[in-house]
Structure formats: C-alpha cells, structure tokens
Coordinates of C-alpha atoms and ligand atoms in Angstrom, one line a residue:
M6 CA -29.9 -3.6 21.8
T7 CA -31.9 -0.5 22.8
S8 CA -31.7 2.4 20.3
K9 CA -29.8 5.5 21.2
N10 CA -32.0 7.9 23.3
T11 CA -30.5 11.1 24.6
Q12 CA -33.4 12.3 26.7
S13 CA -31.8 11.7 30.1
F14 CA -28.4 10.6 31.3
L15 CA -29.6 7.7 33.4
Q16 CA -33.0 6.1 32.8
F17 CA -34.8 3.2 34.5
H18 CA -37.6 1.7 32.5
N19 CA -39.8 -0.7 34.5
T20 CA -36.7 -2.1 36.1
Q21 CA -37.4 -5.1 38.2
K22 CA -35.2 -7.4 40.4
T23 CA -35.8 -10.7 42.0
Y24 CA -33.1 -12.7 43.7
D25 CA -34.9 -16.0 44.2
Q26 CA -37.5 -16.0 41.3
K27 CA -40.2 -15.5 43.9
T28 CA -40.1 -12.1 45.6
L29 CA -39.6 -8.9 43.6
V30 CA -37.3 -6.7 45.7
V31 CA -37.4 -3.9 43.1
K32 CA -40.9 -4.0 41.8
D33 CA -41.3 -1.5 39.0
F34 CA -38.7 1.2 39.0
N35 CA -39.0 4.2 36.7
L36 CA -36.7 7.2 37.0
S37 CA -34.9 9.6 34.8
V38 CA -31.7 11.3 36.1
E39 CA -30.2 14.3 34.4
K40 CA -26.5 14.9 33.9
G41 CA -25.1 16.6 37.0
E42 CA -28.0 15.7 39.2
F43 CA -27.7 14.5 42.8
V44 CA -30.5 11.9 43.3
T45 CA -30.9 10.1 46.5
L46 CA -32.7 6.8 47.1
L47 CA -34.2 7.0 50.6
G48 CA -36.1 4.3 52.4
P49 CA -36.1 1.8 55.3
S50 CA -33.6 -1.0 55.5
G51 CA -34.5 -3.8 53.1
S52 CA -36.5 -1.6 50.7
G53 CA -34.3 -2.4 47.7
K54 CA -32.0 0.7 47.5
S55 CA -28.7 -1.1 47.4
T56 CA -30.1 -3.6 44.9
V57 CA -30.8 -0.6 42.5
L58 CA -27.1 0.5 42.9
M59 CA -25.8 -3.0 42.3
M60 CA -27.8 -3.2 39.1
I61 CA -26.4 0.1 37.9
A62 CA -22.9 -1.0 38.8
G63 CA -23.4 -4.3 37.0
F64 CA -22.8 -6.5 40.1
E65 CA -26.4 -7.7 39.9
S66 CA -28.3 -8.4 36.7
V67 CA -31.6 -6.7 35.8
T68 CA -34.4 -9.3 36.0
S69 CA -36.7 -7.4 33.6
G70 CA -37.0 -3.9 32.2
D71 CA -33.9 -1.9 31.4
I72 CA -31.4 0.7 32.6
L73 CA -30.0 3.1 30.0
L74 CA -26.8 5.1 30.6
D75 CA -26.3 7.9 28.1
G76 CA -29.2 6.5 26.1
V77 CA -27.7 3.0 25.8
S78 CA -28.8 -0.1 27.7
I79 CA -26.1 -1.1 30.2
A80 CA -27.1 -4.7 30.0
G81 CA -24.4 -5.5 27.5
T82 CA -21.6 -3.5 29.1
A83 CA -19.2 -5.3 31.5
P84 CA -19.0 -3.6 35.0
Y85 CA -15.4 -2.4 34.6
K86 CA -16.3 -0.7 31.3
R87 CA -19.2 1.3 32.8
N88 CA -16.7 4.0 34.1
I89 CA -18.7 4.4 37.3
G90 CA -17.2 5.7 40.6
M91 CA -18.3 3.9 43.8
V92 CA -18.2 4.6 47.5
F93 CA -19.6 2.3 50.1
Q94 CA -20.0 2.4 53.8
N95 CA -17.1 0.0 54.4
Y96 CA -15.3 0.4 51.1
A97 CA -12.0 -1.2 52.0
L98 CA -9.0 0.7 50.8
F99 CA -6.2 -1.6 49.6
P100 CA -4.5 -2.1 53.0
H101 CA -1.0 -3.0 51.5
M102 CA -0.9 0.2 49.4
T103 CA -0.2 3.7 50.6
I104 CA -2.9 6.4 50.3
A105 CA -1.2 7.7 47.1
E106 CA -1.0 4.2 45.6
N107 CA -4.7 3.7 46.4
L108 CA -5.6 6.8 44.5
A109 CA -3.3 5.9 41.6
Y110 CA -4.8 2.5 41.2
P111 CA -7.9 3.4 39.0
L112 CA -5.6 5.5 36.8
K113 CA -3.0 2.7 36.4
V114 CA -5.8 0.4 35.4
R115 CA -6.8 2.9 32.8
K116 CA -3.2 3.1 31.6
L117 CA -2.6 6.8 32.1
P118 CA 1.0 8.0 31.8
G119 CA 3.0 8.0 35.1
I120 CA 3.5 11.8 35.1
E121 CA -0.2 12.4 34.8
I122 CA -1.0 9.9 37.5
K123 CA 1.4 11.7 39.9
Q124 CA -0.2 15.1 39.2
K125 CA -3.8 13.8 39.6
V126 CA -3.0 12.0 42.8
A127 CA -1.5 15.2 44.3
E128 CA -4.6 17.2 43.0
Y129 CA -7.1 14.8 44.5
L130 CA -5.3 14.5 47.8
D131 CA -5.5 18.2 48.1
L132 CA -9.2 18.2 47.0
V133 CA -10.1 16.0 50.1
E134 CA -7.6 17.9 52.3
L135 CA -5.2 15.0 52.7
G136 CA -2.3 16.6 51.0
D137 CA 0.3 15.4 53.6
F138 CA -1.1 11.9 53.9
G139 CA 0.0 10.3 50.6
D140 CA 2.7 8.1 52.1
R141 CA 0.7 6.8 55.0
A142 CA -1.0 3.3 55.1
P143 CA -4.8 3.2 55.3
G144 CA -4.4 1.7 58.8
Q145 CA -2.8 5.0 60.0
L146 CA -5.9 7.1 59.1
S147 CA -9.1 7.8 61.0
G148 CA -12.5 6.6 59.7
G149 CA -13.4 10.0 58.3
Q150 CA -10.0 10.3 56.6
K151 CA -10.3 6.8 55.1
Q152 CA -13.7 7.7 53.7
R153 CA -12.3 10.9 52.1
V154 CA -9.6 8.7 50.4
A155 CA -12.4 6.3 49.2
L156 CA -14.2 9.4 47.9
A157 CA -11.1 10.7 46.1
R158 CA -10.4 7.3 44.6
A159 CA -14.0 7.1 43.3
L160 CA -13.6 10.6 41.6
I161 CA -10.0 10.6 40.4
F162 CA -10.7 9.0 37.0
N163 CA -13.4 11.6 36.3
P164 CA -16.4 9.3 36.1
S165 CA -19.6 10.8 34.9
L166 CA -21.6 8.8 37.3
V167 CA -20.8 8.2 41.0
L168 CA -22.7 5.7 43.2
M169 CA -22.6 6.1 47.0
D170 CA -24.2 3.5 49.3
E171 CA -24.5 4.8 52.8
P172 CA -21.0 6.2 52.6
L173 CA -21.2 8.1 55.9
G174 CA -23.0 5.4 57.9
A175 CA -20.0 4.4 60.0
L176 CA -19.1 8.0 61.0
D177 CA -20.2 9.8 64.1
K178 CA -22.8 12.7 63.8
K179 CA -20.4 15.6 63.6
L180 CA -18.1 14.0 61.1
R181 CA -21.0 12.9 59.1
E182 CA -22.4 16.4 58.8
Q183 CA -19.0 17.7 57.8
M184 CA -18.6 15.1 55.1
Q185 CA -22.1 15.8 53.8
L186 CA -21.0 19.4 53.2
E187 CA -17.8 18.2 51.6
I188 CA -19.5 15.8 49.2
T189 CA -22.1 18.5 48.3
R190 CA -19.3 21.0 47.5
L191 CA -17.3 18.5 45.5
H192 CA -20.5 17.6 43.5
K193 CA -21.1 21.3 42.8
S194 CA -17.6 22.1 41.7
L195 CA -16.9 18.9 39.7
G196 CA -20.4 18.4 38.3
F197 CA -20.6 14.6 38.3
T198 CA -23.9 12.8 38.6
V199 CA -24.6 11.1 41.9
I200 CA -27.0 8.3 42.9
Y201 CA -26.8 8.3 46.7
V202 CA -28.3 5.8 49.0
T203 CA -29.2 6.5 52.6
H204 CA -31.9 5.6 55.2
D205 CA -31.2 9.0 56.9
Q206 CA -33.8 11.5 55.9
T207 CA -32.0 14.6 57.1
E208 CA -28.9 13.6 55.1
A209 CA -31.2 13.1 52.0
L210 CA -33.0 16.4 52.5
T211 CA -29.8 18.5 52.9
M212 CA -27.7 16.9 50.1
S213 CA -30.0 16.0 47.2
D214 CA -31.5 17.7 44.2
R215 CA -34.2 15.1 44.2
I216 CA -35.1 12.2 46.5
A217 CA -36.9 9.0 45.5
V218 CA -38.6 7.6 48.6
F219 CA -38.6 3.8 48.5
N220 CA -40.8 1.4 50.3
E221 CA -40.9 -2.4 49.6
G222 CA -39.3 -2.0 46.2
I223 CA -41.7 0.7 45.0
V224 CA -40.9 4.4 44.7
Q225 CA -43.6 6.2 46.7
Q226 CA -42.6 9.7 45.6
C227 CA -39.7 11.3 43.7
A228 CA -39.4 15.0 44.2
R229 CA -37.2 17.9 45.4
P230 CA -36.6 18.0 49.1
A231 CA -38.9 20.9 49.9
E232 CA -41.8 19.3 47.9
L233 CA -41.4 16.0 49.7
Y234 CA -41.5 17.7 53.0
E235 CA -44.3 20.2 52.2
K236 CA -46.4 18.1 49.9
P237 CA -46.0 14.4 50.7
A238 CA -47.9 12.2 48.2
N239 CA -49.1 9.6 50.7
A240 CA -49.1 8.7 54.4
F241 CA -45.9 6.6 54.1
V242 CA -43.9 9.6 52.8
A243 CA -45.5 12.0 55.3
D244 CA -44.5 9.6 58.1
F245 CA -41.1 8.7 56.9
I246 CA -39.9 12.3 56.1
G247 CA -39.7 14.5 59.2
E248 CA -42.3 14.4 62.0
N249 CA -46.1 14.5 61.6
N250 CA -49.2 14.4 63.6
F251 CA -51.9 12.1 62.1
I252 CA -55.6 12.7 62.8
K253 CA -58.4 10.4 61.8
G254 CA -61.4 11.7 59.9
T255 CA -63.8 11.3 57.1
V256 CA -63.8 13.3 53.9
S257 CA -67.0 15.5 53.9
S258 CA -66.4 17.3 50.6
V259 CA -63.8 17.6 47.8
E260 CA -63.0 20.9 46.0
N261 CA -60.3 20.4 43.3
D262 CA -57.0 20.0 45.3
R263 CA -58.6 20.7 48.7
V264 CA -60.8 18.5 50.9
R265 CA -62.9 19.3 53.9
V266 CA -62.4 16.6 56.6
K267 CA -64.6 16.0 59.6
I268 CA -62.5 14.8 62.5
S269 CA -63.7 12.8 65.5
S270 CA -64.2 15.9 67.7
G271 CA -66.8 17.1 65.1
E272 CA -64.4 19.9 63.9
A273 CA -63.8 20.5 60.2
I274 CA -60.3 20.7 58.8
M275 CA -59.5 22.0 55.3
A276 CA -56.5 20.2 53.9
R277 CA -54.5 19.6 50.7
R278 CA -56.0 16.6 49.0
A279 CA -52.8 14.4 48.6
D280 CA -54.2 10.9 47.9
A281 CA -57.5 11.2 49.8
S282 CA -60.2 10.5 47.2
N283 CA -64.0 10.7 47.7
S284 CA -66.6 12.2 49.9
G285 CA -67.4 9.7 52.7
D286 CA -64.0 8.0 52.6
A287 CA -62.1 7.4 55.8
C288 CA -58.8 9.5 55.7
L289 CA -55.9 10.7 57.7
V290 CA -54.9 14.3 58.0
S291 CA -51.3 15.2 58.7
V292 CA -49.9 18.4 60.1
R293 CA -46.3 18.9 61.2
P294 CA -45.5 19.9 64.8
E295 CA -43.9 23.2 63.8
K296 CA -47.0 24.2 61.6
L297 CA -49.4 24.3 64.5
F298 CA -50.0 27.5 66.4
I299 CA -51.3 27.4 70.0
L300 CA -54.0 29.9 70.8
P301 CA -56.3 30.4 73.8
S302 CA -59.6 28.7 73.6
D303 CA -61.8 31.8 73.9
H304 CA -61.9 32.6 70.1
A305 CA -63.3 30.8 67.1
Y306 CA -60.7 30.2 64.5
D307 CA -60.8 28.3 61.2
N308 CA -58.9 25.0 60.9
T309 CA -58.7 24.4 64.6
L310 CA -58.2 21.3 66.8
S311 CA -59.5 21.8 70.4
A312 CA -57.2 20.0 72.7
T313 CA -56.1 19.6 76.3
F314 CA -52.5 20.3 77.4
T315 CA -50.6 17.4 79.0
T316 CA -46.8 17.8 78.8
R317 CA -44.1 20.4 78.0
L318 CA -40.6 19.3 77.0
Y319 CA -37.7 21.8 77.1
V320 CA -35.5 20.9 74.2
G321 CA -33.3 24.0 74.1
D322 CA -33.8 25.7 70.7
F323 CA -37.5 24.8 70.8
I324 CA -40.1 23.7 73.3
R325 CA -42.3 20.7 72.6
Y326 CA -45.9 20.6 73.9
F327 CA -48.1 17.6 73.9
F328 CA -51.9 17.9 73.8
D329 CA -54.7 15.3 73.8
M330 CA -57.6 15.6 71.4
P331 CA -61.0 14.5 72.8
D332 CA -60.7 11.0 71.3
G333 CA -57.2 10.6 73.0
T334 CA -55.1 11.3 69.9
E335 CA -51.9 12.9 71.0
I336 CA -50.8 16.0 69.1
S337 CA -47.2 17.4 69.3
V338 CA -46.5 21.1 68.7
K339 CA -43.0 22.6 68.4
V340 CA -42.6 26.3 69.4
L341 CA -39.4 28.3 69.1
N342 CA -37.9 28.9 72.5
D343 CA -38.6 32.6 72.8
L344 CA -40.7 34.9 75.0
A345 CA -43.9 33.9 73.1
A346 CA -43.6 30.3 74.2
P347 CA -46.7 29.8 76.3
D348 CA -47.1 28.4 79.8
F349 CA -49.7 25.8 80.6
K350 CA -51.0 23.8 83.5
E351 CA -52.0 20.2 83.0
G352 CA -55.6 20.1 81.9
D353 CA -55.7 23.6 80.4
T354 CA -57.5 23.7 77.1
A355 CA -56.2 25.4 73.9
Q356 CA -56.8 25.7 70.3
L357 CA -54.3 24.3 67.8
V358 CA -54.6 26.3 64.6
C359 CA -53.1 25.4 61.2
L360 CA -53.2 26.6 57.7
A361 CA -55.1 24.4 55.2
S362 CA -51.9 24.5 53.0
D363 CA -50.0 22.9 55.9
C364 CA -52.4 20.0 56.3
S365 CA -52.5 17.0 54.0
A366 CA -55.3 14.5 53.6
F367 CA -54.4 10.9 52.8
A368 CA -56.3 7.7 52.1
A369 CA -56.5 5.9 55.4
I370 CA -54.0 2.9 55.5
Ligands
ADP4 P1 -31.7 -1.8 51.2 O1 -30.4 -1.4 50.6 O2 -32.8 -0.8 50.9 O3 -31.5 -2.0 52.7 P2 -31.4 -4.2 49.7 O4 -31.5 -3.8 48.3 O5 -30.1 -4.5 50.3 O6 -32.2 -3.1 50.6 O7 -32.3 -5.5 49.9 C1 -33.6 -5.6 49.4 C2 -34.1 -7.0 49.7 O8 -33.4 -7.9 48.9 C3 -34.0 -7.4 51.2 O9 -35.1 -8.2 51.5 C4 -32.7 -8.3 51.1 O10 -32.8 -9.3 52.1 C5 -32.8 -8.9 49.7 N1 -31.4 -9.2 49.2 C6 -30.5 -8.3 49.0 N2 -29.4 -8.9 48.4 C7 -29.7 -10.2 48.2 C8 -29.0 -11.3 47.6 N3 -27.8 -11.2 47.1 N4 -29.7 -12.5 47.6 C9 -30.9 -12.6 48.1 N5 -31.6 -11.6 48.6 C10 -31.0 -10.4 48.7
MG5 MG1 -28.5 -1.1 51.5

C-alpha cells in the first residue's frame, strides 16, 4: 500500500490503461488536483477521458501506475466505499421511484436517520430549483430537469469528489449554457472537487479552474483556461482550443522565449517560442482571427502578413474577412461589427498586423 501523502487531494502517478493488453488508451497520465478544484479533461472522442473517470470511480482497474485519493492509493478501495458522486450524460434515474425517492437513495444506503433524509431531500430539491417536483416520476420531467435531479443525487451525500462525464451532452444549447452556470455556482458555494469530462471546448473554458487537454491518451497541456488559449503548448492545443490561422515558415533565429520566423512570402514574423526549437527548423506560426489588425498596404509595419482580400462574412456581432497570402494560405480575421469595420473589393491588398505576443511558433507536425 502506498504511504500517506497529503500533497494533493487527487493524484495520478504514471497512470496507464489498456483494455486488450495491446493498445494503451491512457498512456502516461500525471496530474495533481487540489481540494475544491474544478478540473476538466478535454479532448476528441476516443482520447481516453471517460477511461480516466472510470478508473477513479473504480469501474475499471488501473493497468499500471497509481491513483491516490487523499494521499492513499484507491486500488484497494471498493467503488462503493470511495464516496464519489457521479453524473453521466444519460445517468438513468430510478424510473420506479419518485424524484424525492431518487434523492433519498444514496442517503438510505448510507443509513442516515429518516428525519435527516427528509430534510436533506427538501434542501437539495430547492438547491436545483425543483422544490415542487419531489412527488413526480422521472418520466414526468424534461431532460434538463432530470439532469438537475441527477446532479442533486450526486451531491446530496456530500461527496468530496464529483465526477461528471459529458453531463450536458444531451441538452440543447440554451439549456446547456444555463446548466453550465448552475453547476459552476453549486461548485463555488458547496466547495466539492470536480473532475469534468467534455469534448466541448467552450464549456471547458467557461467552467474550469484548470483544463487537461487530451489527445490519444496523452495530456498535451494542463493549464488555466486563459493560459491554454493565449499560450498553447503545441500545435494540437492551438488547433483544438478556439480558432487559429496557421502559417508555414522556417525558424531564422531564436532569442530566449521568442523566435524570428521567415514565412513563404519572405516576411519575418516574431512569435512566442512554444515548442519550435532550432534555427533552420520548419515550423508553424499560429495567430487567432481576433488578434489580427487589418491595415492599408501603404505603410511598413512590424509583424505583418501581406495578403489579398477575398471574402467578407457578416456574422452579426462581428465580421469575418478572408484573405489569401501569396502562397495561397487562407487567413481569417474577425473584426467587431462597428464603424471601423473596413470595406474591401475582391483583389484589394492589405496588411494583417499582429503582436509578437499573440503569435506562437510550433514545431511543424
Ligand atoms: P473518450 O471518453 O475520450 O471518448 P474513452 O475513454 O471512452 O474515450 O475511450 C478511449 C479508447 O478506449 C477508445 O478507443 C475506446 O474505443 C476504447 N475503450 C473504451 N472502453 C473500452 C472497453 N470497455 N473495452 C475496450 N476498449 C474500450
Ligand atoms: Mg467519453
């Protein structure tokens, strides 16, 4: 048994998982989660996110490495003794029980006195704004209401850790956004620790304290939302989170955390170094559509892409412009829809200017 270690609430040490003794679906997972943190596992379908949750819950074994909860390896603890709350996308409520009975269930299992169960059920029904729904059957609730019951049932026994696997995946956009806010508020007021799984990057960015971006069973970067967005560690993260333009080039010099990149038009771009390494290496420079400024082509500016206008899309709150670089690379620029949004004719040339701190240079993949 692993010795007591109180450093972090939940710790993964070189955790690996294989289902068929051939392919590792979780390759080498290392992460420390603090008490009260909201940590999201974000990644494409099949990248191993649910597998990580299943191992924490105890429904899947850990192939190698370890998971520690409160400093103690969970390997020897039966799933029902881990005291973990869970919400899944289609977490079926017990259909033959009323909503109140569904909420009471985890408390009955834990043998709480009847009077306390009654009080807690009323309290948690109110907490998820279903105070009048206790006597209804699950079949008489909407999808969003059912998911609020599932949430209350996962929280009612005061678990220190709550696992949520795409809990809002079945809801429509508006309801999903409303539930995101509700979960965030409950998390802030009750202070439990959350491991949340989603493939929706907006959901991850708005809800999480930290996000671990997964690809093919490997964490690509684990950081706070703003850092992931502003300083992606590699081209996968830059592409997966938000939108990005990617421009091919060659590293011409390296200065600490900055690189100078020569792009195909011959222009030089200064960028944050990210994982681009040495002078002479092929690289990719990324810059987000809202970080480019469109200026007339009659001035010389630093960090400029010369490009030709092709298309303007009216989106409402912003306007999207498309430009072609001389080598045909398409560049998208987002401009707020105000009086300064420029007008162009097809074929007009412009300069797209960006700050070096808004550009990242990655090893070419
Ligand atoms: P995600 O939640 O990121 O979509 P999963 O953890 O569900 O990914 O799956 C990761 C990989 O493991 C996938 O290739 C999936 O097919 C495989 N997998 C998941 N569960 C099992 C299982 N019980 N048996 C065999 N392979 C599985
Ligand atoms: Mg999954």
